[in-house]
Short mmCIF file of C-alpha atoms and ligand atoms in Angstrom, two decimals:
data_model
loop_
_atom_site.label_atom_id
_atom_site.label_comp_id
_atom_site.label_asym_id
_atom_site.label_seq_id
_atom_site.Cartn_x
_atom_site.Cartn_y
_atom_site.Cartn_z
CA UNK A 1 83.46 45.92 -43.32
CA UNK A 2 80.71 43.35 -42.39
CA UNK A 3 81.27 41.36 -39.05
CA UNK A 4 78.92 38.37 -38.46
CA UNK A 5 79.40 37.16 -35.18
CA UNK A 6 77.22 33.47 -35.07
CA UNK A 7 77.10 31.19 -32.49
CA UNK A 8 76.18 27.14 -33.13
CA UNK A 9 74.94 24.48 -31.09
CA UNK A 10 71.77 26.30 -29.34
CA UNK A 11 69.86 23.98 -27.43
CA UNK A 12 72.08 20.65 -28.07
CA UNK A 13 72.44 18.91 -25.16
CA UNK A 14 76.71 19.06 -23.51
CA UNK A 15 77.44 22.12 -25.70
CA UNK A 16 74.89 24.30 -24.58
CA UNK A 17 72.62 25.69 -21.75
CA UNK A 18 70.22 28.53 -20.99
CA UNK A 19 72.16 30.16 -18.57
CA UNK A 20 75.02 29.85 -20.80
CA UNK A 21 72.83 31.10 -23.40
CA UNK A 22 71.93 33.83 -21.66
CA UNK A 23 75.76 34.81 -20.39
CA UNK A 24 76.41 34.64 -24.45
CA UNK A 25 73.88 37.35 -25.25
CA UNK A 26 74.54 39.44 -22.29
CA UNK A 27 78.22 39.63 -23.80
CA UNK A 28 77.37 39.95 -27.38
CA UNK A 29 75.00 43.16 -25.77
CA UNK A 30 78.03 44.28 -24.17
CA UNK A 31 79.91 44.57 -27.37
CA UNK A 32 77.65 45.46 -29.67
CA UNK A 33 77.30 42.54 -31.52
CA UNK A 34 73.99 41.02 -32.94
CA UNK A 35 74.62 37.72 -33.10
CA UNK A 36 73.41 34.52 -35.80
CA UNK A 37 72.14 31.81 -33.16
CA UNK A 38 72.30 28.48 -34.80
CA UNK A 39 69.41 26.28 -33.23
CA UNK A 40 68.93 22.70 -33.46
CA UNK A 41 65.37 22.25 -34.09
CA UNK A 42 65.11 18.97 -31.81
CA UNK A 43 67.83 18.22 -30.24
CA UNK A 44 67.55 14.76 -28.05
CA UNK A 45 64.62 14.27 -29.75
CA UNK A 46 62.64 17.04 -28.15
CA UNK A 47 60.88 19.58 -30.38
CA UNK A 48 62.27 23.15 -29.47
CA UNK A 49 58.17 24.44 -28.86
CA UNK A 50 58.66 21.72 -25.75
CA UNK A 51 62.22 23.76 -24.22
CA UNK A 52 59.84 26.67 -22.91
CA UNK A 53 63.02 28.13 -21.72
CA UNK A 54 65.09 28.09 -24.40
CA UNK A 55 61.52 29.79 -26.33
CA UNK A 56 61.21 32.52 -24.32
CA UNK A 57 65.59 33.16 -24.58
CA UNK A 58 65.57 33.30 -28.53
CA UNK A 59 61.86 34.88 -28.43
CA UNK A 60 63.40 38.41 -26.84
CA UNK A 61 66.61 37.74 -28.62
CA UNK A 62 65.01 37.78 -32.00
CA UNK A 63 62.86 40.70 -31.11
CA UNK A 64 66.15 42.45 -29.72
CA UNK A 65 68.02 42.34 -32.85
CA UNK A 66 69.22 39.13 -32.70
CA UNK A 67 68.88 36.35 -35.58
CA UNK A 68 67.64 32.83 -34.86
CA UNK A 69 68.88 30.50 -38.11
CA UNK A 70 68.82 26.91 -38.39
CA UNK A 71 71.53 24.37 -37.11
CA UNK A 72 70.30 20.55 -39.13
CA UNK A 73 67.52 18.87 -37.88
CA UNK A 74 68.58 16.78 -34.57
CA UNK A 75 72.67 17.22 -35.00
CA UNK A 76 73.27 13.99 -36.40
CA UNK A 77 76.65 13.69 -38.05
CA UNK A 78 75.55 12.62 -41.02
CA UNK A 79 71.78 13.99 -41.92
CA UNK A 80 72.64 16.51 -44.55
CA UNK A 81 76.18 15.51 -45.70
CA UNK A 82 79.42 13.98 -44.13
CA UNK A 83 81.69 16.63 -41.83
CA UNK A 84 85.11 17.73 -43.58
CA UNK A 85 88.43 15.50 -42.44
CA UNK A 86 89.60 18.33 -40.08
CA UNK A 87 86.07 17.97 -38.17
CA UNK A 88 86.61 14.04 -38.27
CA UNK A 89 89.90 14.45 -36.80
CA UNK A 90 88.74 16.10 -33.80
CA UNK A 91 89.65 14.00 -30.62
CA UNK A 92 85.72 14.06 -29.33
CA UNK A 93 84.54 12.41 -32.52
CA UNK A 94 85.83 8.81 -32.30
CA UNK A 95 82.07 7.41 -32.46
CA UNK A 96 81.26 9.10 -35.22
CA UNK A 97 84.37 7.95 -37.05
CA UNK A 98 83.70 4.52 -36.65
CA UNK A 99 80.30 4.89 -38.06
CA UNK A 100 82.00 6.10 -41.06
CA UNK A 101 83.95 3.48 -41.40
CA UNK A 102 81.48 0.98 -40.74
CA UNK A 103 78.44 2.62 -42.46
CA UNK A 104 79.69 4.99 -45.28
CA UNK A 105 78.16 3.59 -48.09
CA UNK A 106 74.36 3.45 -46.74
CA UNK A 107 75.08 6.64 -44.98
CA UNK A 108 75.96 8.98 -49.00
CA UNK A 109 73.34 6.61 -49.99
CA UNK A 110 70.66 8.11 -47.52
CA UNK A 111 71.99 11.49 -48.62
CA UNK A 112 69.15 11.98 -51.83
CA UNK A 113 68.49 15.67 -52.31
CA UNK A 114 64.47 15.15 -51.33
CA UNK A 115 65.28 13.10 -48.31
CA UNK A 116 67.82 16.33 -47.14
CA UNK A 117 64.78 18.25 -48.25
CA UNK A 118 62.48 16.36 -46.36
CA UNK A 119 64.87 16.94 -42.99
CA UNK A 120 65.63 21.02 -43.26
CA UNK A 121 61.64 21.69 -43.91
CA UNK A 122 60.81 19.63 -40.80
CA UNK A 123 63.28 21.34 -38.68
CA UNK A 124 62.48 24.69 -40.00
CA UNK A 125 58.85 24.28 -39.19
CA UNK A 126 60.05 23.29 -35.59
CA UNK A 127 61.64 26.52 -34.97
CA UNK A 128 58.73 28.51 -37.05
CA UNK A 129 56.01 27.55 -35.14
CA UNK A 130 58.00 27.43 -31.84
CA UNK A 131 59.08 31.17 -32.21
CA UNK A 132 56.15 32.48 -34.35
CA UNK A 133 59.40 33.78 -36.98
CA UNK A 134 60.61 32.78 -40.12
CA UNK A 135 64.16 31.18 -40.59
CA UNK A 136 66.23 32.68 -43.44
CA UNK A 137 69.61 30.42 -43.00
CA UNK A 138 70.98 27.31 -42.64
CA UNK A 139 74.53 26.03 -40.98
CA UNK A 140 74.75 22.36 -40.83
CA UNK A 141 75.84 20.43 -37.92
CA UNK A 142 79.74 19.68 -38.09
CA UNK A 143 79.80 21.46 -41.30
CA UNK A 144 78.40 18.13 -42.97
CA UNK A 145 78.09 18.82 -46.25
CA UNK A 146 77.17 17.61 -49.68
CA UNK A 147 76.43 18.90 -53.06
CA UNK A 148 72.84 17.91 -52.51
CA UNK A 149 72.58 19.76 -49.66
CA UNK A 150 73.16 22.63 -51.57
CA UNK A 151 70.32 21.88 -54.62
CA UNK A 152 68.13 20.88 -51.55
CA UNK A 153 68.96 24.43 -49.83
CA UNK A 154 68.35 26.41 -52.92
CA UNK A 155 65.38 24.08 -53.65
CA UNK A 156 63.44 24.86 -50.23
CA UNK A 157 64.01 28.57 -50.74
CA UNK A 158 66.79 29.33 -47.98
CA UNK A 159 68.19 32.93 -48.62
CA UNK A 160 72.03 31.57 -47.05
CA UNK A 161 73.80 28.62 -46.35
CA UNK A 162 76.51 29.36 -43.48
CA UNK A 163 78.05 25.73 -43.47
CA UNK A 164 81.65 26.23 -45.59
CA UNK A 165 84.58 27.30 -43.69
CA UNK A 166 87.43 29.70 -45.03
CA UNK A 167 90.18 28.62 -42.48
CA UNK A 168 91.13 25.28 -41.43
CA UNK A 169 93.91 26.22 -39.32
CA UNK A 170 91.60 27.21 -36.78
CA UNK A 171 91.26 23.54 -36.59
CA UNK A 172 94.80 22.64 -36.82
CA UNK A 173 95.00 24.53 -33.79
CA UNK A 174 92.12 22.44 -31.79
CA UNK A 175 94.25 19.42 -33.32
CA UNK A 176 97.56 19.83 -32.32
CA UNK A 177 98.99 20.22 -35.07
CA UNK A 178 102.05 23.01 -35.07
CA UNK A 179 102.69 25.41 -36.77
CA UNK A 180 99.35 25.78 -37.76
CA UNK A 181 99.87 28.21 -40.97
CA UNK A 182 96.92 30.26 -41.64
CA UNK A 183 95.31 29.50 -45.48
CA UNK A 184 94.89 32.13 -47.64
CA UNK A 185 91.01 33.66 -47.97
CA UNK A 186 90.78 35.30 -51.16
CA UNK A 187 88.03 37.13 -52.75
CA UNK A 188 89.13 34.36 -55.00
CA UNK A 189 88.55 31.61 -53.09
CA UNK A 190 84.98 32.83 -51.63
CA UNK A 191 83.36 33.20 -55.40
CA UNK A 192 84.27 30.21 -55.91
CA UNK A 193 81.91 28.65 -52.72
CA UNK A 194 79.08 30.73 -53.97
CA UNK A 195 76.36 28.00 -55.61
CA UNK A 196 74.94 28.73 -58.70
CA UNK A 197 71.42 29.42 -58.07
CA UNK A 198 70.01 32.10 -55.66
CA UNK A 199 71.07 30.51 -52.20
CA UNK A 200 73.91 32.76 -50.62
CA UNK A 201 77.03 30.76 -49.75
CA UNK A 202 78.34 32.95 -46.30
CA UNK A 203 81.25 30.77 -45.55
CA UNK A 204 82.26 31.15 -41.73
CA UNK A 205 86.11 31.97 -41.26
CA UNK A 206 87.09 29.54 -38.15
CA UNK A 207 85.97 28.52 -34.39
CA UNK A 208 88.75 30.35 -32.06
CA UNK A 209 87.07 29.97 -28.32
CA UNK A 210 86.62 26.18 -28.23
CA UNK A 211 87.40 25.11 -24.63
CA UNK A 212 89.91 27.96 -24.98
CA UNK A 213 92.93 28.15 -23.04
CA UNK A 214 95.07 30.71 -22.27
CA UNK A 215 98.47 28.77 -23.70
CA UNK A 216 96.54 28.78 -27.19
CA UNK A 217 95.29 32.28 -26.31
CA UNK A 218 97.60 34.22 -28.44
CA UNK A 219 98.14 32.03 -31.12
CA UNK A 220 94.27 31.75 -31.81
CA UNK A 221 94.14 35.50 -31.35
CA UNK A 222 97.16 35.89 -34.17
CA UNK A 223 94.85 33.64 -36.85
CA UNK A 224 91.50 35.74 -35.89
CA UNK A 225 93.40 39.00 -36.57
CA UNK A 226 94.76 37.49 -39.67
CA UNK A 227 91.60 36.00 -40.61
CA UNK A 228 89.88 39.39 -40.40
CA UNK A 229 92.36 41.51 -42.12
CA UNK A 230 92.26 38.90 -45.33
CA UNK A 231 88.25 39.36 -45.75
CA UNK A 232 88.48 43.21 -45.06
CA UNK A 233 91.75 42.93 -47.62
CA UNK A 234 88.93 40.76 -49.69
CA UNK A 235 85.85 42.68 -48.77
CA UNK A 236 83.84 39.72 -47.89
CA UNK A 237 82.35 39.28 -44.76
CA UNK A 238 84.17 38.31 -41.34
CA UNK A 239 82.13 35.83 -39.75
CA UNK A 240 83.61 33.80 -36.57
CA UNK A 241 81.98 30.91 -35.08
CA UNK A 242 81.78 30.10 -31.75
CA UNK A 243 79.56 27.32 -29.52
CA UNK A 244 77.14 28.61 -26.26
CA UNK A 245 78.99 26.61 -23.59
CA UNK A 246 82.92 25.52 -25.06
CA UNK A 247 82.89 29.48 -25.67
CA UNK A 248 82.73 29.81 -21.99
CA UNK A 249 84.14 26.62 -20.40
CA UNK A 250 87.49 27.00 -21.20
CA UNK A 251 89.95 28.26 -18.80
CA UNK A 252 89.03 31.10 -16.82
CA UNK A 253 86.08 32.05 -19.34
CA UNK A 254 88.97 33.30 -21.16
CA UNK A 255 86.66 32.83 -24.13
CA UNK A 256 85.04 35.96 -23.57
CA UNK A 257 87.68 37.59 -23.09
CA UNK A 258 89.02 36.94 -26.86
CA UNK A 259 85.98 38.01 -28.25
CA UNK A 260 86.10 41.18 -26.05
CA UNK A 261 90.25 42.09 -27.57
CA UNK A 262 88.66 40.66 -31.36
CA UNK A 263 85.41 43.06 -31.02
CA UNK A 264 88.17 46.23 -29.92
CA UNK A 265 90.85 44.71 -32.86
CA UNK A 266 88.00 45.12 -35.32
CA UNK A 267 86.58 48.33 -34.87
CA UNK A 268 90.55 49.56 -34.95
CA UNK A 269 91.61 48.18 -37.78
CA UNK A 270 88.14 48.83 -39.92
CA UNK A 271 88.89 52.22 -38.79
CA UNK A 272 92.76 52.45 -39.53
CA UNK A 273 91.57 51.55 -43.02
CA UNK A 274 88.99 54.14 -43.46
CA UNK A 275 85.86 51.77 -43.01
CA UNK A 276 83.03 51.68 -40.35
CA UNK A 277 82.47 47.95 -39.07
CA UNK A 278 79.24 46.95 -39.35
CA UNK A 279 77.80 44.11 -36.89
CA UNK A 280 75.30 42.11 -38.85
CA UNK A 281 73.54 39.08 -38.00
CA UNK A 282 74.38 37.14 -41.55
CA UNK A 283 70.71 37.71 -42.74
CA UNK A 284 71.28 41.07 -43.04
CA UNK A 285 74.58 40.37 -44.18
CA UNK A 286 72.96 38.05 -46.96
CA UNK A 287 70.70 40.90 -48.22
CA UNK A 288 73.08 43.04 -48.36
CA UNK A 289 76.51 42.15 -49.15
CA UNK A 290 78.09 40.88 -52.14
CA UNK A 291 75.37 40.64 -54.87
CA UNK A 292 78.08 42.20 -56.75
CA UNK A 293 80.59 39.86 -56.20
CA UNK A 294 78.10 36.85 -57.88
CA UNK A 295 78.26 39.42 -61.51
CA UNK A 296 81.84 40.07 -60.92
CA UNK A 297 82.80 36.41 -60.96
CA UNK A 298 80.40 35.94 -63.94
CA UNK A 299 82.04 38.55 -65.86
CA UNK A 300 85.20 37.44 -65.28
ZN1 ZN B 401 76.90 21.98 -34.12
#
């Protein structure tokens, strides 16, 4: 069983900090976790070679096992597709409703497959030449999607795409809206989100430490542990998502304190089932997981 832990929002300015940054890691250490660190390659405009501290975190995280992946270009809503409803309906984003509403047309229009192209190979080379590595995935900022993205992906030679989401009741639960019933994830269900050509679709289940509180504490723990079982039940990767700073600016830091019960839940119930759990960042997960499951779906 193949647990991707992957954190988003690296270096964007309000969701994340290098000591926060550095707390993150120190925990994932703790737990044995090697963790997916979604970067944005220049966030408020500033290249991520000119953040000498935020180099010098990912540098020794890389070379400690960690994985530094790609997170858009400079976190605009809209530069590589338009976020899903349940992102739009999240009480922060009022501004960037409104420039839907107001803008929608020119903004799909903008959204050509070599203009997307034209984005993730500048913000690659950003982080390339800034950390002397080479980037293997993508997640895009608010999971804004399109179906260019994904030609324009596949086109540029990414090995995964980590930008589709299994379980929108996570987000039912950052919404307010009750009960939130957990959606089926299927083996089903994640064939279906693989794309055609060689990119590998690694669809992230749901974000359950956002500004986390302990009233939503054991409800949010509930969908996690149901989350899990359903991709070990599917044998498809489990891959949470959480962000440097909400993750730990919640109440009490109780954040870390999930992930600390959800790392001890896993390794349990992969073992009450007769399977190791294997922490992966989702490159290795990429290269080695369900190759299979792309023949499978063919065949069938
Ligand atoms: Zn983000």
């Amino acid at each position: 069983m193949i647990f991707c832990a992957t954190v988003d929002d690296v270096c964007y300015e309000g969701y994340s900090t290098e000591a926060h940054l550095t707390n993150l890691l120190a925990l994932f250490q703790e737990l044995g976790l090697p963790a997916t660190l979604f970067t944005v390659p220049l966030a408020q405009g500033i290249p991520l070679g000119e953040r000498s501290g935020y180099v010098d975190i990912l540098k020794q995280a890389a070379s400690g096992g960690h994985e530094v992946a790609q997170h858009g270009l400079e976190h605009d809503r809209f530069e590589c597709g338009v976020p899903p409803r349940m992102i739009m309906d999240l009480p922060h984003e009022g501004p960037a409703r409104e420039r839907l509403a107001r803008e929608r047309d020119a903004i799909e229009a903008a959204l050509t497959t070599p203009a997307i192209r034209q984005r993730l190979a500048q913000g690659r080379r950003i982080i390339e030449d800034a950390l002397e590595i080479r980037i293997a995935g993508f997640r895009a900022p608010c999971l804004s999607i399109c179906d260019n993205l994904f030609h324009a992906l596949d086109q540029e030679g990414y090995l995964y795409d980590s930008s589709r989401h299994l379980q929108e009741a996570g987000w039912d639960l950052l919404n307010g809206v009750r009960p939130a019933i957990p959606r089926p994830i299927t083996r089903e269900i994640y064939d279906r989100l693989q794309y055609p050509g060689r990119l590998r679709t690694l669809p992230l289940t749901a974000e359950y430490t956002w500004y986390l509180t302990w009233e939503n504490f054991d409800v949010t723990m509930d969908l996690a542990q149901h989350d899990f079982r359903a991709c070990l039940d599917a044998g498809i990767p489990f891959v949470p998502i959480c962000h440097v700073s909400p993750i730990q600016q919640g109440e009490d830091e109780c954040g870390f304190e999930f992930y600390r019960r959800l790392a001890d839940f896993a390794r349990a119930e992969a073992g009450r089932r007769g399977e190791d759990l294997e922490a992966l960042t989702l490159a290795a997960a990429a290269a080695k997981a369900p190759s299979a499951t792309r023949a499978e779906a063919s065949v069938q």
